[in-house]
CSV table of C-alpha atoms and ligand atoms in Angstrom, one decimal:
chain,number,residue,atom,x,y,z
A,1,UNK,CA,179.7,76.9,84.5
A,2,UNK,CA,181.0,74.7,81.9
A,3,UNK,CA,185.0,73.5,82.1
A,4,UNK,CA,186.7,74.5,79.3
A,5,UNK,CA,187.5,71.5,77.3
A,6,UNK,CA,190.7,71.5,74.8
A,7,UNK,CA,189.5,70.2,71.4
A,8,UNK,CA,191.3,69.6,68.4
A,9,UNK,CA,190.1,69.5,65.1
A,10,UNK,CA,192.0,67.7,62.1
A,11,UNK,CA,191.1,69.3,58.4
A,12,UNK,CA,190.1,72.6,57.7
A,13,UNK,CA,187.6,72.7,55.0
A,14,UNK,CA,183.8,74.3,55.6
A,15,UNK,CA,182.7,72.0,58.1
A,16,UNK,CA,186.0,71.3,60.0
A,17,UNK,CA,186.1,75.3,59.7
A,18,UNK,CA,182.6,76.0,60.9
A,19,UNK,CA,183.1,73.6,64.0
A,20,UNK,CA,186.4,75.9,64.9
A,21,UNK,CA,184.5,79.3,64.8
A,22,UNK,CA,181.5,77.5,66.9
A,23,UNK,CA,183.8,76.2,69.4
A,24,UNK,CA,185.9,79.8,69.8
A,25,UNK,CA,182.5,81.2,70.3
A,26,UNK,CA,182.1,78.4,73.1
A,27,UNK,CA,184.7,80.0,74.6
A,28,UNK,CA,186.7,76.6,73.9
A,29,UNK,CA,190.3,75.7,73.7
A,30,UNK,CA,191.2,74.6,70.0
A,31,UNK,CA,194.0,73.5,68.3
A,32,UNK,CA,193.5,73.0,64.1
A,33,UNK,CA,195.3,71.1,61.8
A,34,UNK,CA,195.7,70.9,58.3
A,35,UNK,CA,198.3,69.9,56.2
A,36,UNK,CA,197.5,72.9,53.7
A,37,UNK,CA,199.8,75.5,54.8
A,38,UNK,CA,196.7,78.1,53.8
A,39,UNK,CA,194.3,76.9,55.8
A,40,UNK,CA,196.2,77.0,58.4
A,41,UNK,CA,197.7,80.6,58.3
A,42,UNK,CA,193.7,81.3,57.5
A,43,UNK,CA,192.7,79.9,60.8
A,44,UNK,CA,195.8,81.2,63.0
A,45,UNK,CA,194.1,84.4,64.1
A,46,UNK,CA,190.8,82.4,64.6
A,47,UNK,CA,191.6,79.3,67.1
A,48,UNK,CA,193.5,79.1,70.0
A,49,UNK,CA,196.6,77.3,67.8
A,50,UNK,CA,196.8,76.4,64.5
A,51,UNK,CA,199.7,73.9,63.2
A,52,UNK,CA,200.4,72.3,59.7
A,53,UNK,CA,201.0,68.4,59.9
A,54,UNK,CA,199.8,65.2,58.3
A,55,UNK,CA,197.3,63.7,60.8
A,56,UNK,CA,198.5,59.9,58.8
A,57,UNK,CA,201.5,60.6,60.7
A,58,UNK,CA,201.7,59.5,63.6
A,59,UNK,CA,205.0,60.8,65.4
A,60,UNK,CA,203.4,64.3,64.3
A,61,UNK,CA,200.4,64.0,66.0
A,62,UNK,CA,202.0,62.7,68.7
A,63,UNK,CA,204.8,65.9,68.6
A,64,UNK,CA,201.2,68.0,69.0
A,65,UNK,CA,200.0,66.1,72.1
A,66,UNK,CA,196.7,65.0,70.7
A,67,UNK,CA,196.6,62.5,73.1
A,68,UNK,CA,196.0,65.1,75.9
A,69,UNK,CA,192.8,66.5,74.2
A,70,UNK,CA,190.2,65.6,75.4
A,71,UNK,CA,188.0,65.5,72.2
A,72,UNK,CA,189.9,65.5,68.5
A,73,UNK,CA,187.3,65.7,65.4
A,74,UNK,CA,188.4,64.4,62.5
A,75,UNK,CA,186.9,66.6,59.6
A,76,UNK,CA,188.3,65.3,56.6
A,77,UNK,CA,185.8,64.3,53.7
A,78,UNK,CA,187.3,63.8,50.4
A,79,UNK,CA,190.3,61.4,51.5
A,80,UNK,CA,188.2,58.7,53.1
A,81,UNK,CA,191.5,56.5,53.4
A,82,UNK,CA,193.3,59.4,55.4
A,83,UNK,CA,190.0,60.1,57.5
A,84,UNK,CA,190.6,56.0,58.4
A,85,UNK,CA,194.2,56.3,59.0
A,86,UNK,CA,193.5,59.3,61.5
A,87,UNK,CA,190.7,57.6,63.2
A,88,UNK,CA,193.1,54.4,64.3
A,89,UNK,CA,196.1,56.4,65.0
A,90,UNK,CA,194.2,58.7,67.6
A,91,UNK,CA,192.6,55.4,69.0
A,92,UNK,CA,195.9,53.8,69.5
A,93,UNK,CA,197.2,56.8,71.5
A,94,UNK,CA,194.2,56.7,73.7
A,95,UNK,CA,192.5,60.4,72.9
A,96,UNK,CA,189.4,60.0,74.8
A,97,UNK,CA,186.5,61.3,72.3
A,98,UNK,CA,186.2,60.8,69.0
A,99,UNK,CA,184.3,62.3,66.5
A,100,UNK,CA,185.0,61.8,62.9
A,101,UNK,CA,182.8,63.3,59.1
A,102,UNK,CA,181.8,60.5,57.2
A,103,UNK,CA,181.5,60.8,53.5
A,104,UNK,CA,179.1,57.5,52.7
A,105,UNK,CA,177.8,54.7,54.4
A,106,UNK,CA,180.3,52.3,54.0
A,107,UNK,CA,182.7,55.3,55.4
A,108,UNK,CA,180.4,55.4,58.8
A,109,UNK,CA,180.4,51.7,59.0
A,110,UNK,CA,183.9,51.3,58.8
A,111,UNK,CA,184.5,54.0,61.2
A,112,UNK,CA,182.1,53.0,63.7
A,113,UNK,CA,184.2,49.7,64.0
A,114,UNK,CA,187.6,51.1,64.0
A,115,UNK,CA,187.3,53.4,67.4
A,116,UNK,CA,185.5,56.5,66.5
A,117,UNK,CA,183.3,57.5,69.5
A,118,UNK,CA,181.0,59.2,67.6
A,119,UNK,CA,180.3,59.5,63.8
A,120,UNK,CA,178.5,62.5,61.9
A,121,UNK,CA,177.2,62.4,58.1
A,122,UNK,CA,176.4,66.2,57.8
A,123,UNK,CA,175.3,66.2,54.1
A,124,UNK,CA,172.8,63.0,54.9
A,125,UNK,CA,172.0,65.2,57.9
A,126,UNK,CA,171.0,68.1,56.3
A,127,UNK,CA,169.2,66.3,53.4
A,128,UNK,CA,166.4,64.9,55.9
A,129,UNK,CA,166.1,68.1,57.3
A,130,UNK,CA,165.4,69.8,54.1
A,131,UNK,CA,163.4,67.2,53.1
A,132,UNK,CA,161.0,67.4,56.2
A,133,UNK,CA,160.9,71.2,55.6
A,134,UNK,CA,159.5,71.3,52.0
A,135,UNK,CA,157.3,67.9,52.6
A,136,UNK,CA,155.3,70.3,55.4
A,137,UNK,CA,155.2,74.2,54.6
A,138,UNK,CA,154.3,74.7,58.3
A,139,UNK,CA,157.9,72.6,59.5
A,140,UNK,CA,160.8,75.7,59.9
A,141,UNK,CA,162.9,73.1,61.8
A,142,UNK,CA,163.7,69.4,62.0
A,143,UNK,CA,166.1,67.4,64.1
A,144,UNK,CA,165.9,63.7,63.8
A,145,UNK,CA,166.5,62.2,68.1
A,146,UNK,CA,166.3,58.7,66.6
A,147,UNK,CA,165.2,56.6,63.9
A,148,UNK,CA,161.0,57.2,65.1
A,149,UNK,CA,161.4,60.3,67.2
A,150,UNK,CA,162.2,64.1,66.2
A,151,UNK,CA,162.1,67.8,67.4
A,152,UNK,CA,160.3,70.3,65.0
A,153,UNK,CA,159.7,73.4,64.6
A,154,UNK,CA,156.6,74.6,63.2
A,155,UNK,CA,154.4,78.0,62.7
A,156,UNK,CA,151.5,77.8,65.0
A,157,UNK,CA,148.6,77.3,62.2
A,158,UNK,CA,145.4,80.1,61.8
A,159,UNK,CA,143.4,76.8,63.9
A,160,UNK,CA,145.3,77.4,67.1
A,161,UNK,CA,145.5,80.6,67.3
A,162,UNK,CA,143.0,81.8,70.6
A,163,UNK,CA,143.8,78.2,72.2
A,164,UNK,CA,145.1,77.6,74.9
A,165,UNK,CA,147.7,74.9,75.8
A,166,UNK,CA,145.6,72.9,77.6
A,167,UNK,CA,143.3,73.1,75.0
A,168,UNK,CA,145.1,71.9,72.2
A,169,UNK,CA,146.3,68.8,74.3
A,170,UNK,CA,148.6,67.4,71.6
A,171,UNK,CA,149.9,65.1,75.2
A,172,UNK,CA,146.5,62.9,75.5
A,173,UNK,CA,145.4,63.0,72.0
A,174,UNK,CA,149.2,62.7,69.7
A,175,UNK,CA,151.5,61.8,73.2
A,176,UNK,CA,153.3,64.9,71.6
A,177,UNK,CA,154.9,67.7,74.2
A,178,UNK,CA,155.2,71.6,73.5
A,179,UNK,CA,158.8,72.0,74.9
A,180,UNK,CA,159.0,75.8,74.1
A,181,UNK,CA,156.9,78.1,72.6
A,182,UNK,CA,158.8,81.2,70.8
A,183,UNK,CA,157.0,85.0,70.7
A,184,UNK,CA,159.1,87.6,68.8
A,185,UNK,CA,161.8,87.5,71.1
A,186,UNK,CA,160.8,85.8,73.5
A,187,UNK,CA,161.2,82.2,74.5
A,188,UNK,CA,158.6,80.4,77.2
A,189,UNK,CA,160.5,77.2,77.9
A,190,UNK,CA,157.7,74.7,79.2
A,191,UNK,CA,155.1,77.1,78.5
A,192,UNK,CA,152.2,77.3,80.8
A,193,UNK,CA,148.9,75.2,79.9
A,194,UNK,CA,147.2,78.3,80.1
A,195,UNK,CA,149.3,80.0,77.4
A,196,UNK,CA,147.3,81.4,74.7
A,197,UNK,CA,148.6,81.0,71.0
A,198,UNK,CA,149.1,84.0,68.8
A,199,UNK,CA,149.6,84.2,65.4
A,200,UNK,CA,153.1,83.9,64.3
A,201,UNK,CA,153.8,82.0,67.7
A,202,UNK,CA,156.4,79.5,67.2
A,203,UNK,CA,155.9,75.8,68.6
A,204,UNK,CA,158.8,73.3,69.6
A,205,UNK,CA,157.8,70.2,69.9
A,206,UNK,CA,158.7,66.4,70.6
A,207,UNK,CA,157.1,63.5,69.6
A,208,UNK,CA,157.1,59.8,67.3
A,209,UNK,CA,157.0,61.1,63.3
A,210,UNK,CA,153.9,59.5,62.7
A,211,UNK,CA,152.1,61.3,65.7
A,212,UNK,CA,153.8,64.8,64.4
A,213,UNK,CA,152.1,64.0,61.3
A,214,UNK,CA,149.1,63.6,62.2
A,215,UNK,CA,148.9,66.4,64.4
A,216,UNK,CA,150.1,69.0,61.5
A,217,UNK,CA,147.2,67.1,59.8
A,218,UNK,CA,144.5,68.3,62.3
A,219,UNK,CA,146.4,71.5,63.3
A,220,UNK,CA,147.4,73.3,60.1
A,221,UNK,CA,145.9,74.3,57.3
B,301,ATP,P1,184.3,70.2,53.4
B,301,ATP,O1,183.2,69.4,52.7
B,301,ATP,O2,184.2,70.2,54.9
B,301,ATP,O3,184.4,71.6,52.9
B,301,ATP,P2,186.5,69.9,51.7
B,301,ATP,O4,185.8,69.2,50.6
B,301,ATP,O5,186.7,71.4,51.6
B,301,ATP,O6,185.7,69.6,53.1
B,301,ATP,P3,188.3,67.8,52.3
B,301,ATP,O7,189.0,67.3,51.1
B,301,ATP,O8,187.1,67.1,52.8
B,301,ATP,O9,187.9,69.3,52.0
B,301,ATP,O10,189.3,68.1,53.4
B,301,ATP,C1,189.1,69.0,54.4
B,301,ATP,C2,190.5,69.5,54.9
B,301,ATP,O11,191.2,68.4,55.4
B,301,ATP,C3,191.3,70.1,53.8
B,301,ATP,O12,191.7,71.4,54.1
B,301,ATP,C4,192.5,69.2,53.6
B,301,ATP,O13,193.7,69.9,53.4
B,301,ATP,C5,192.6,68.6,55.0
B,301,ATP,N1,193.2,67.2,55.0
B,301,ATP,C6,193.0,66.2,54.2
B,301,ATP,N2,193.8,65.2,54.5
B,301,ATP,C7,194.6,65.6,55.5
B,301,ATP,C8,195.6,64.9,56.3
B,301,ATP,N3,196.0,63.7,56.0
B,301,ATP,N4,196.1,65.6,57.3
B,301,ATP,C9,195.7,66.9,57.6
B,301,ATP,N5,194.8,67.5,56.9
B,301,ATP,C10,194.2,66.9,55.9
């Protein structure tokens, strides 16, 4: 079973807000800050603690413990200079991990040198992903694992169905692996080689872009 870890997360707009309901879900200790008074009687009934406080302050950070989380998010966007501010105070106290919204580029590189652990860009994020879902009609999902690499999600296309694994062998001819294959509601994780496709059938799959490509190419219609 998973520890439960005590997060805190600093700015309550939709993302910092959508990260609080997904970790209370998690079953997840969280404490939320804003300096709005509203957002934070909005998200008292919602997280495990919600407090109003400047996170550019110092002493009042420090009054709320951060330094005992063990993972602080800093999910302001707007106020890029307060976002910075936040990010060095909660490295000079020591909180373990990181994680900080950036707004632009220069906002990522700045806080990648100043301590934060880990840096998201959710609107860049997003914008590949929608990008790589209306290039291919057959792509439902996209996550990018690194600059060459991704995960999609696509229909299994008219071609496959009747075939089995093994016999569409995207391994030897794209170096591409079916990591799950999802049937209505079912999900075969590491599906056989002898599972047959059906229409409908959703495929998971891993592999470089350009060999993804090229098997939606053959594969789909
Ligand atoms: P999102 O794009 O996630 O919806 P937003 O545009 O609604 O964000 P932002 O201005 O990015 O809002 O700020 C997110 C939250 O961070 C706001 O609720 C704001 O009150 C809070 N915030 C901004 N600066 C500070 C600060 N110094 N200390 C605490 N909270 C802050």
């Amino acid at each position: 079973m998973r520890s439960k870890k005590q997060f805190a997360v600093i700015g309550l707009g939709r993302f910092g807000g959508s990260i609080c309901h997904a970790l209370m879900k998690e079953k997840m200790e969280v404490l939320a800050i804003d300096q709005d008074k509203e957002k934070v009687e909005e998200f008292a009934s919602i997280v495990t603690k919600a407090v109003v406080a400047d996170s550019t302050d110092e002493k009042a950070l420090k009054k709320r413990g951060i330094q005992n989380f063990d993972h602080v998010i800093v999910a302001i966007g707007d106020n890029i200079l307060a976002s910075i501010l936040t990010t060095i105070i909660l490295d000079d106290l020591g909180v373990e991990k990181i994680t900080v919204k950036a707004q632009n580029h220069y906002h990522e590189k700045v806080l990648n040198r100043i301590g934060a652990d880990s840096v998201v860009h959710p609107e860049r994020d997003i914008g590949v992903r929608v990008a790589h879902q209306v290039v291919s009609e057959s792509v439902l999902e996209y996550l990018e694992v690194s600059d060459k690499y991704s995960i999609v999600e696509m229909v299994a296309g008219a071609k496959m169905v009747g075939k089995t694994i093994v016999e569409l062998d995207f391994r030897a001819t794209y170096g591409c692996n079916i990591l799950a294959v999802k049937r209505e509601e079912d999900v075969y994780v590491s599906p056989s080689p002898d599972l047959v496709m059906k229409e409908k059938d959703i495929l998971i799959i891993i592999g470089a872009d350009d060999d993804i490509g090229r098997l939606e190419n053959h594969w789909m219609d």
